[in-house]
Amino acid sequence: MRRAVCPGSFDPVTNGHLDIVTRAARLYDQVHVAVMVNKSKQGLFTIEERVALIEESLQDYDNVTVEVFHGLLVDYCKQRDIPAIVKGLRAVSDFDYELQMAQMNNGLSGVETLFIPTNPVYSFLSSSLVREVAAWGGDVSHLVPEHVLRALSAKLRRDA
Ligand code: PNS
């Protein structure tokens, strides 16, 4: 069975993430979406909320699973016998850091990283921009699924 992982913070999941995961799901038998706990990023959504939002987004994909992992991505891969990490590349600005991580992960454990070019429609899209625009009342309805939009509105209303 060909397995791959799509890792990220997903705070929250966007249409850009979903584009990459669903394209990976056409290439691999099993895709693991790993919600990684990134200690350097302050979250808006709890880890459990992020998982629930991704699961709802991908409920029609039988070969996609979603789970949380605290630790190194290479350990996640090792524990599940996953040989490949799939990431989206939005622009050249992503490349430096992604290359560093890909080389570090390969050096640590031999896991390969494969990049899928982001759909140009989403080349500017990030969870952090979605959070910021939504927090100031901007329209992000074309950038996230409807249930994520509802969750964002509820969260931002509560935090206001
Ligand atoms: O969505 P993000 O925040 O850009 O994703 C970054 C992520 C979570 C994929 C990266 O920070 C990661 O792999 N974190 C897990 C910890 C780890 O393995 N760090 C070493 C990376 S070389």
PDB file of C-alpha atoms and ligand atoms in Angstrom, residues 7-10 36 38 41 71-73 87 101 104-105, ligand 1:
ATOM      1  CA  PRO A   7       1.380  17.446   7.837  1.00  0.00           C
ATOM      2  CA  GLY A   8       0.546  20.921   9.067  1.00  0.00           C
ATOM      3  CA  SER A   9      -0.872  23.117  11.784  1.00  0.00           C
ATOM      4  CA  PHE A  10      -4.242  23.540  10.014  1.00  0.00           C
ATOM      5  CA  MET A  36       1.237  18.605  14.233  1.00  0.00           C
ATOM      6  CA  ASN A  38       3.859  23.487  16.560  1.00  0.00           C
ATOM      7  CA  LYS A  41       2.701  29.023  16.895  1.00  0.00           C
ATOM      8  CA  GLY A  71       6.553  15.197  18.209  1.00  0.00           C
ATOM      9  CA  LEU A  72       8.794  14.981  15.204  1.00  0.00           C
ATOM     10  CA  LEU A  73       7.220  14.334  11.832  1.00  0.00           C
ATOM     11  CA  LYS A  87       3.493  19.343   0.882  1.00  0.00           C
ATOM     12  CA  MET A 101      12.694  20.778   6.341  1.00  0.00           C
ATOM     13  CA  MET A 104      16.427  17.661   7.556  1.00  0.00           C
ATOM     14  CA  ASN A 105      13.682  15.035   7.528  1.00  0.00           C
TER      15      ASN A 105
HETATM   16  O1  PNS B   1       1.224  24.283   8.656  1.00  0.00           O
HETATM   17  P1  PNS B   1       2.634  24.551   9.079  1.00  0.00           P
HETATM   18  O2  PNS B   1       2.667  25.181  10.452  1.00  0.00           O
HETATM   19  O3  PNS B   1       3.421  25.321   8.066  1.00  0.00           O
HETATM   20  O4  PNS B   1       3.349  23.115   9.195  1.00  0.00           O
HETATM   21  C1  PNS B   1       4.662  22.984   9.671  1.00  0.00           C
HETATM   22  C2  PNS B   1       4.869  21.554  10.181  1.00  0.00           C
HETATM   23  C3  PNS B   1       3.839  21.235  11.267  1.00  0.00           C
HETATM   24  C4  PNS B   1       4.709  20.575   9.054  1.00  0.00           C
HETATM   25  C5  PNS B   1       6.314  21.454  10.752  1.00  0.00           C
HETATM   26  O5  PNS B   1       6.497  22.452  11.712  1.00  0.00           O
HETATM   27  C6  PNS B   1       6.573  20.094  11.376  1.00  0.00           C
HETATM   28  O6  PNS B   1       6.845  19.136  10.690  1.00  0.00           O
HETATM   29  N1  PNS B   1       6.468  20.029  12.738  1.00  0.00           N
HETATM   30  C7  PNS B   1       6.651  18.815  13.470  1.00  0.00           C
HETATM   31  C8  PNS B   1       7.938  18.850  14.283  1.00  0.00           C
HETATM   32  C9  PNS B   1       9.134  18.503  13.400  1.00  0.00           C
HETATM   33  O7  PNS B   1       9.239  17.417  12.873  1.00  0.00           O
HETATM   34  N2  PNS B   1      10.033  19.485  13.265  1.00  0.00           N
HETATM   35  C10 PNS B   1      11.227  19.346  12.453  1.00  0.00           C
HETATM   36  C11 PNS B   1      10.961  19.753  11.009  1.00  0.00           C
HETATM   37  S1  PNS B   1      12.385  19.528  10.006  1.00  0.00           S
END
